[in-house]
PDB file of C-alpha atoms in Angstrom:
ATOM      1  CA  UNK W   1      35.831 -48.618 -18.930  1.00 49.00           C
ATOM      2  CA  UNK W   2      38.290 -45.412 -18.886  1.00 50.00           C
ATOM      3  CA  UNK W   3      36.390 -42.036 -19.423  1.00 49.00           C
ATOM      4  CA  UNK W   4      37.892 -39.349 -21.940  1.00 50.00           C
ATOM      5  CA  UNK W   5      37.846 -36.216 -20.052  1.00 50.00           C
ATOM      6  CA  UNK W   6      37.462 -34.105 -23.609  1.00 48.00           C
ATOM      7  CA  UNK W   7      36.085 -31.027 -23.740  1.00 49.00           C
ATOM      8  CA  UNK W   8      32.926 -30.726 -26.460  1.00 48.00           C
ATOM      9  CA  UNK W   9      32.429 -27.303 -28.265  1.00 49.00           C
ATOM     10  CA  UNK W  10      28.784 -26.104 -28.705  1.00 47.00           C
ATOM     11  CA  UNK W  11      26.511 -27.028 -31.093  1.00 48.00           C
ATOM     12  CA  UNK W  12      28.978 -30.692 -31.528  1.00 49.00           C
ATOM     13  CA  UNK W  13      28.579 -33.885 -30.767  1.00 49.00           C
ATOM     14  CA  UNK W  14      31.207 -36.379 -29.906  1.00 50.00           C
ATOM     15  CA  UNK W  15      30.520 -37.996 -33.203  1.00 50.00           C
ATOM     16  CA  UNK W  16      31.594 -35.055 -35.133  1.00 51.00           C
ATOM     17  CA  UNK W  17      35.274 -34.125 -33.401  1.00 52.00           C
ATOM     18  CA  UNK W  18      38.125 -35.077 -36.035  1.00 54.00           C
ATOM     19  CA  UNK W  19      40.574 -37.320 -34.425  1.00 53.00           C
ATOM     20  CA  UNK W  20      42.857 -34.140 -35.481  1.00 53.00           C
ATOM     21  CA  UNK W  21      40.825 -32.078 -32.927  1.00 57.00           C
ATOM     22  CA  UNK W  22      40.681 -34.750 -30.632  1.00 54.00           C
ATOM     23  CA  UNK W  23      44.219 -35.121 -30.295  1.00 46.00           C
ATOM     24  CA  UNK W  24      44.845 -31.331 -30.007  1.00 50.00           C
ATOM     25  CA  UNK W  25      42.666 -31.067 -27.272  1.00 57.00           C
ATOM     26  CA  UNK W  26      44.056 -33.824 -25.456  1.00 51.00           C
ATOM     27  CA  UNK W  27      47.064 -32.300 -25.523  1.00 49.00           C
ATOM     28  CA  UNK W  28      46.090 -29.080 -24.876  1.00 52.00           C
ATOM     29  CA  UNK W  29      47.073 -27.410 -28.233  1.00 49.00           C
ATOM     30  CA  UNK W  30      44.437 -24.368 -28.679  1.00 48.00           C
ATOM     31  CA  UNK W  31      46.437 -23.514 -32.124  1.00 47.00           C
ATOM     32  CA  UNK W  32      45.202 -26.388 -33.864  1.00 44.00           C
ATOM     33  CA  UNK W  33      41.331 -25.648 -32.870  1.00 46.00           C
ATOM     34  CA  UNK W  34      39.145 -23.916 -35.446  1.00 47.00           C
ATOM     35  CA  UNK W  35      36.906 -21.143 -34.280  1.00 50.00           C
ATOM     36  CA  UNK W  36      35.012 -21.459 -37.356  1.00 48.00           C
ATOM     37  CA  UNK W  37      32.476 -24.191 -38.020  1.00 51.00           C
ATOM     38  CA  UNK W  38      33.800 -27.373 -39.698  1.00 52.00           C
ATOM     39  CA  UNK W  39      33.213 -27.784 -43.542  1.00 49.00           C
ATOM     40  CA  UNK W  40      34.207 -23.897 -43.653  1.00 50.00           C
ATOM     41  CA  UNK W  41      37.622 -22.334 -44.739  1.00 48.00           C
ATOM     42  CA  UNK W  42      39.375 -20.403 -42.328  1.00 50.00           C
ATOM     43  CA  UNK W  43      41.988 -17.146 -42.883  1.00 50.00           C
ATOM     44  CA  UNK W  44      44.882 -19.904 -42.879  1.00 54.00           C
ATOM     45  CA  UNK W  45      42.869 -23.139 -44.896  1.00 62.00           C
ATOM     46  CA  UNK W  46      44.707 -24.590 -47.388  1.00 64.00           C
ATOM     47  CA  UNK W  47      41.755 -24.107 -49.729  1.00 79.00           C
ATOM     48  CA  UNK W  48      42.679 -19.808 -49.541  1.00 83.00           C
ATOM     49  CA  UNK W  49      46.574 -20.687 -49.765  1.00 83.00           C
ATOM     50  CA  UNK W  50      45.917 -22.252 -53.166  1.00 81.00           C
ATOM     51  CA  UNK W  51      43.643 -19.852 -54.324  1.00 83.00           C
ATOM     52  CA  UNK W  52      46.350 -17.174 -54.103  1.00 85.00           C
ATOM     53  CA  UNK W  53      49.168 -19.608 -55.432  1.00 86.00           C
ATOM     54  CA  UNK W  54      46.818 -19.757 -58.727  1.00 84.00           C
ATOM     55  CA  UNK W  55      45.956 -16.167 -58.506  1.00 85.00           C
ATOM     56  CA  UNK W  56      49.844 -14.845 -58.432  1.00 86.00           C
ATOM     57  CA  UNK W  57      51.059 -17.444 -60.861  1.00 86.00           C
ATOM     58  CA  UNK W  58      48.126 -16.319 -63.605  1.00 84.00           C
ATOM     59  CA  UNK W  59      49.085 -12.400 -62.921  1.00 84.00           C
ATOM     60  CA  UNK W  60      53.069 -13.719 -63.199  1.00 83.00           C
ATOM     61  CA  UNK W  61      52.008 -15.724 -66.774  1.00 80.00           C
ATOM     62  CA  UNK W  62      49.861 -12.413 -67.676  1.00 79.00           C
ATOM     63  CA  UNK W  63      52.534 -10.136 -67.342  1.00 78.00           C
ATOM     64  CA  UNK W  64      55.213 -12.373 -69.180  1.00 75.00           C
ATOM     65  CA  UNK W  65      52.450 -12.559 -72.025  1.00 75.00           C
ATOM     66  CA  UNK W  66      51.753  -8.618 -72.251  1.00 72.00           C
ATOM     67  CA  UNK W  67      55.914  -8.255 -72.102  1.00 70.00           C
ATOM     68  CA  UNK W  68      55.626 -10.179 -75.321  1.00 66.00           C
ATOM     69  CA  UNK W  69      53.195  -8.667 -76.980  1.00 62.00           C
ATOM     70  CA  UNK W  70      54.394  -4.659 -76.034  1.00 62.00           C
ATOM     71  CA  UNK W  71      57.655  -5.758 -76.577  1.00 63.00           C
ATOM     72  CA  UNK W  72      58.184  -5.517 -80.617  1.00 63.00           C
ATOM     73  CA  UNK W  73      61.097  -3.983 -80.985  1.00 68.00           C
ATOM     74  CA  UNK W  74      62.497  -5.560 -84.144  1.00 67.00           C
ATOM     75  CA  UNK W  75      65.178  -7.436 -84.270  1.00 69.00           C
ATOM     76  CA  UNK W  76      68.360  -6.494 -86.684  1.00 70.00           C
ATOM     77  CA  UNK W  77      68.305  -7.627 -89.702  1.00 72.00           C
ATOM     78  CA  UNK W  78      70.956  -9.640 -91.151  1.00 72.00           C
ATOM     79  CA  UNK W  79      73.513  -8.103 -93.828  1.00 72.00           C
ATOM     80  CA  UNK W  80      73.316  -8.502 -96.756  1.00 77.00           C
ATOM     81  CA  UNK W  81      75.727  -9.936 -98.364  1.00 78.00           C
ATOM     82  CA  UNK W  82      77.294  -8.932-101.606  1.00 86.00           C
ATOM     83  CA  UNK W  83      77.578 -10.625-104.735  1.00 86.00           C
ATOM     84  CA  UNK W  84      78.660 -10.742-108.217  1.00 86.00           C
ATOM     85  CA  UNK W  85      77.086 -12.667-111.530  1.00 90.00           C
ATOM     86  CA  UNK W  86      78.732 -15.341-112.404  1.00 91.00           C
ATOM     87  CA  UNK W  87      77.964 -17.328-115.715  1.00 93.00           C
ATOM     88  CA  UNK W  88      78.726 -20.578-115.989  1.00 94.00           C
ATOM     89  CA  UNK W  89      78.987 -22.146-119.897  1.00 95.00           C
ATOM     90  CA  UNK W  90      79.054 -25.413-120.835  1.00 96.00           C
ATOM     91  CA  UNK W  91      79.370 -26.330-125.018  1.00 95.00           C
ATOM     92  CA  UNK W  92      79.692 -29.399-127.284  1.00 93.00           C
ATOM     93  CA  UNK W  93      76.869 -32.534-127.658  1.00 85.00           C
ATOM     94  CA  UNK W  94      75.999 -35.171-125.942  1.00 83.00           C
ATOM     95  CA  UNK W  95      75.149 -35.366-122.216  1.00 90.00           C
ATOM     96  CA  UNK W  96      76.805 -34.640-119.220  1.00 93.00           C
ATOM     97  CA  UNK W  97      76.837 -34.242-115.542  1.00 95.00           C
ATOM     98  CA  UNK W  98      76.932 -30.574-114.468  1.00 94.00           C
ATOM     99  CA  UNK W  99      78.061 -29.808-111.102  1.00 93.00           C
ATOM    100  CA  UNK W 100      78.637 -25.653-110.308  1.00 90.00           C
ATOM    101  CA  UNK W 101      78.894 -23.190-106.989  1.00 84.00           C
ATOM    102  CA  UNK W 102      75.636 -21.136-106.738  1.00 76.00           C
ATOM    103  CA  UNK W 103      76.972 -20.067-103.460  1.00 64.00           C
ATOM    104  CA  UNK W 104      74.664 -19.441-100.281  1.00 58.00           C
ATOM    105  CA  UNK W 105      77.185 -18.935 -96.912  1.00 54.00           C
ATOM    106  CA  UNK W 106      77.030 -22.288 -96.818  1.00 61.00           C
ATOM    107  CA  UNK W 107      79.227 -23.062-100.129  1.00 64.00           C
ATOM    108  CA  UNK W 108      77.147 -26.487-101.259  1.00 75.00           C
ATOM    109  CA  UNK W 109      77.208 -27.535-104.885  1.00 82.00           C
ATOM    110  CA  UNK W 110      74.265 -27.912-106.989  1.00 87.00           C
ATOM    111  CA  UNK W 111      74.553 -30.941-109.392  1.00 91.00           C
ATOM    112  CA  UNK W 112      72.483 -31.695-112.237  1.00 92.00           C
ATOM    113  CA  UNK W 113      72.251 -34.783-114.150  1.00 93.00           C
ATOM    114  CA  UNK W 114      71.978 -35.708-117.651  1.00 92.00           C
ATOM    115  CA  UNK W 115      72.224 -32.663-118.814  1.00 93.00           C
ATOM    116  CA  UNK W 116      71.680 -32.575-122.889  1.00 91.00           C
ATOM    117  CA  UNK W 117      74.405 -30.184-123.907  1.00 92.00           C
ATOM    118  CA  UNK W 118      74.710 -26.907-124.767  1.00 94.00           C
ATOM    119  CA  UNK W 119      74.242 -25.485-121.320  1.00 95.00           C
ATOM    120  CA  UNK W 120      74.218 -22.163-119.696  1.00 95.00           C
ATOM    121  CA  UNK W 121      73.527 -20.702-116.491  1.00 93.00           C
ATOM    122  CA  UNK W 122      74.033 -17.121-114.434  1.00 91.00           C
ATOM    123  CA  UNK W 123      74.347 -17.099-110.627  1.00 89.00           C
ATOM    124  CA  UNK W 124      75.003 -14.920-107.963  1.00 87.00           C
ATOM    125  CA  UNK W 125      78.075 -15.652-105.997  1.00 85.00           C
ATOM    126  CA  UNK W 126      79.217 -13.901-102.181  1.00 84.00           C
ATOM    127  CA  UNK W 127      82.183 -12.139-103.041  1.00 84.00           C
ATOM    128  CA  UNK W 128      85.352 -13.104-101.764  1.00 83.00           C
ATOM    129  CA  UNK W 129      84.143 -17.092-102.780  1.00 83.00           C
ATOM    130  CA  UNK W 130      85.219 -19.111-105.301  1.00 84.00           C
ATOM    131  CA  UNK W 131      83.255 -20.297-108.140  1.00 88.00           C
ATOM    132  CA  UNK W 132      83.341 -23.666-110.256  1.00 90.00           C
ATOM    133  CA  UNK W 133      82.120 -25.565-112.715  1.00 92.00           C
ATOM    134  CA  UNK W 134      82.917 -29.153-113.382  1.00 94.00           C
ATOM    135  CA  UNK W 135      82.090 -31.599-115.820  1.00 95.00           C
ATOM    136  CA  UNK W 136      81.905 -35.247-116.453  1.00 94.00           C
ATOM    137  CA  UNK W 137      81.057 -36.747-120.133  1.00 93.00           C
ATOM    138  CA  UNK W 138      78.547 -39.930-120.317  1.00 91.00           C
ATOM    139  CA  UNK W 139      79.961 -43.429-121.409  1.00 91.00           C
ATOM    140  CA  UNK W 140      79.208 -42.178-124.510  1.00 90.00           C
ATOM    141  CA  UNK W 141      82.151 -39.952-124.209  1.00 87.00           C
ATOM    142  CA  UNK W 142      82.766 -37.110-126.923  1.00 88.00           C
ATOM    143  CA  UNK W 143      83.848 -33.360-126.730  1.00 91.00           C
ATOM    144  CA  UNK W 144      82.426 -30.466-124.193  1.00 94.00           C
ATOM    145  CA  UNK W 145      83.872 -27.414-122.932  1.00 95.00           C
ATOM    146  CA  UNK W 146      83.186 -25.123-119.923  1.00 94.00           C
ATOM    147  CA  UNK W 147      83.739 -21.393-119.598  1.00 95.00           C
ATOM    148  CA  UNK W 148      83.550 -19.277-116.095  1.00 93.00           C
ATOM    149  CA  UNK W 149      83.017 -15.286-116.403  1.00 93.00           C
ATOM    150  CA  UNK W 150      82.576 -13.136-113.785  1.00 90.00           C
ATOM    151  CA  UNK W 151      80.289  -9.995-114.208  1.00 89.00           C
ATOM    152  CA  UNK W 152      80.688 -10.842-118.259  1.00 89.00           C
ATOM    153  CA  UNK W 153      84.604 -10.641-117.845  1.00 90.00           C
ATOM    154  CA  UNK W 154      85.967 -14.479-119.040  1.00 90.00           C
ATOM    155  CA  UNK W 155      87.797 -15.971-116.543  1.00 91.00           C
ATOM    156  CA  UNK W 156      88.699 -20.036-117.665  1.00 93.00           C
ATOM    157  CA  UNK W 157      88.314 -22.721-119.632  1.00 95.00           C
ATOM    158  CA  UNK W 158      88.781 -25.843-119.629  1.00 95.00           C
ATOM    159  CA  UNK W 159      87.790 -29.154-122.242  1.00 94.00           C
ATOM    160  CA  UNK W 160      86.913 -32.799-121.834  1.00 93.00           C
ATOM    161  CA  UNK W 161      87.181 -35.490-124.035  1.00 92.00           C
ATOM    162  CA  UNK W 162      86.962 -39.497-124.231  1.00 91.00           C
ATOM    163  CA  UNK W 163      84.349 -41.483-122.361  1.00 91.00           C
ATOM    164  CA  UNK W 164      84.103 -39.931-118.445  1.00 92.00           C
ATOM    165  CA  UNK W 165      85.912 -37.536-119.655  1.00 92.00           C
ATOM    166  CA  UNK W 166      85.822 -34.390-116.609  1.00 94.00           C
ATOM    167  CA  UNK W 167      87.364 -30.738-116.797  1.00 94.00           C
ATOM    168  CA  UNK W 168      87.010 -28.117-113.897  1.00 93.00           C
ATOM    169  CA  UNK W 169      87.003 -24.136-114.406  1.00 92.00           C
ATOM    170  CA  UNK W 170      87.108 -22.329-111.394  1.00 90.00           C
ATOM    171  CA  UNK W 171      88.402 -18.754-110.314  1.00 87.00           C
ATOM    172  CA  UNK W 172      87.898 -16.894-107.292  1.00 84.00           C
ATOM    173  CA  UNK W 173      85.705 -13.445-106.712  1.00 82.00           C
ATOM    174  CA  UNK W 174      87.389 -10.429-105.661  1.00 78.00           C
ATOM    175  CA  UNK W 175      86.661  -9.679-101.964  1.00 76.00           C
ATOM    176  CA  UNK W 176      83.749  -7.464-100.622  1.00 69.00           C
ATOM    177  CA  UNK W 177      84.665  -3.979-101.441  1.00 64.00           C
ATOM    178  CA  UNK W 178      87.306  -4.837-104.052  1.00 55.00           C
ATOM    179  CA  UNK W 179      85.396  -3.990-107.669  1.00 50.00           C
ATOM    180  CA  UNK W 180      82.015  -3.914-106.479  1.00 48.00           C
ATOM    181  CA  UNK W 181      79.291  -2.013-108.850  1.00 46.00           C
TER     182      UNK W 181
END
């Protein structure tokens, strides 16, 4: 049987050497030897290295979190944008389908459905837009008319008769700065 010529530390047994020790002292590498006792974390243990990693990356989070909070300037407020009233008239009997412009930015329609006739309604419309209003009689046909004024001033009409009968008043706003109050 071959004898290991290894060297033993104090206070350790053979039974206790890591083959990780073992190997670095067979080949001679004093780097990998630990001065301090085994079970114990050293200046360079991984257990320290971690501990830092988690202590940076909390103060980096903590700091992002206080920006946030001290950080309030506030943020610009969008335009307004200006409008005008626009009323939108529908007369006669009967019921119809109602479709009219109660423009946001985003220009979509509102539509309203068997509406029992007369009708009225006021809006506010972004100026420089167009406004509508357009109607469509029931099967039961008949006789309705629609009116469009803008800030009271009449600006169409337009009738429709018979059974689906439709009619359409539109006109468009002035733009911003162009008549406003």
């Amino acid at each position: 049987m071959k004898s290991r010529n290894v060297r033993h530390r104090r206070n350790e047994s053979p039974a206790e050497e890591t083959p990780a020790k073992e190997l670095a002292e067979l080949s001679g590498d004093a780097a990998a030897e630990s001065t301090a006792p085994e079970g114990e974390a050293t200046g360079s243990s991984p257990d320290r290295r971690g501990l830092l990693i988690a202590a940076a990356v909390l103060l980096a989070c903590g700091g992002l979190v206080g920006y946030g909070v001290l950080n309030t300037k506030e943020q610009p407020k969008p335009r307004a944008v200006p409008t005008a009233e626009v009323t939108y008239e529908v007369t006669g009997t009967g019921t119809a389908e109602i479709a009219y412009l109660a423009r946001s930015e985003s220009g979509t329609a509102t539509v309203e459905k068997g509406v029992t006739l007369p009708w009225r309604k006021s809006v506010e419309v972004p100026l420089g837009k167009a406004s509508s209003v357009a109607i469509v009689l029931d099967e039961k046909g008949g006789r309705a008319s629609c009116t469009l004024a803008v800030r009271g001033q009449h600006v169409q009409r337009a009738t429709a008769m018979g059974e689906f009968g439709r009619a359409t008043c539109s006109g468009e706003l002035p733009a911003a700065g162009a008549g406003e109050h």
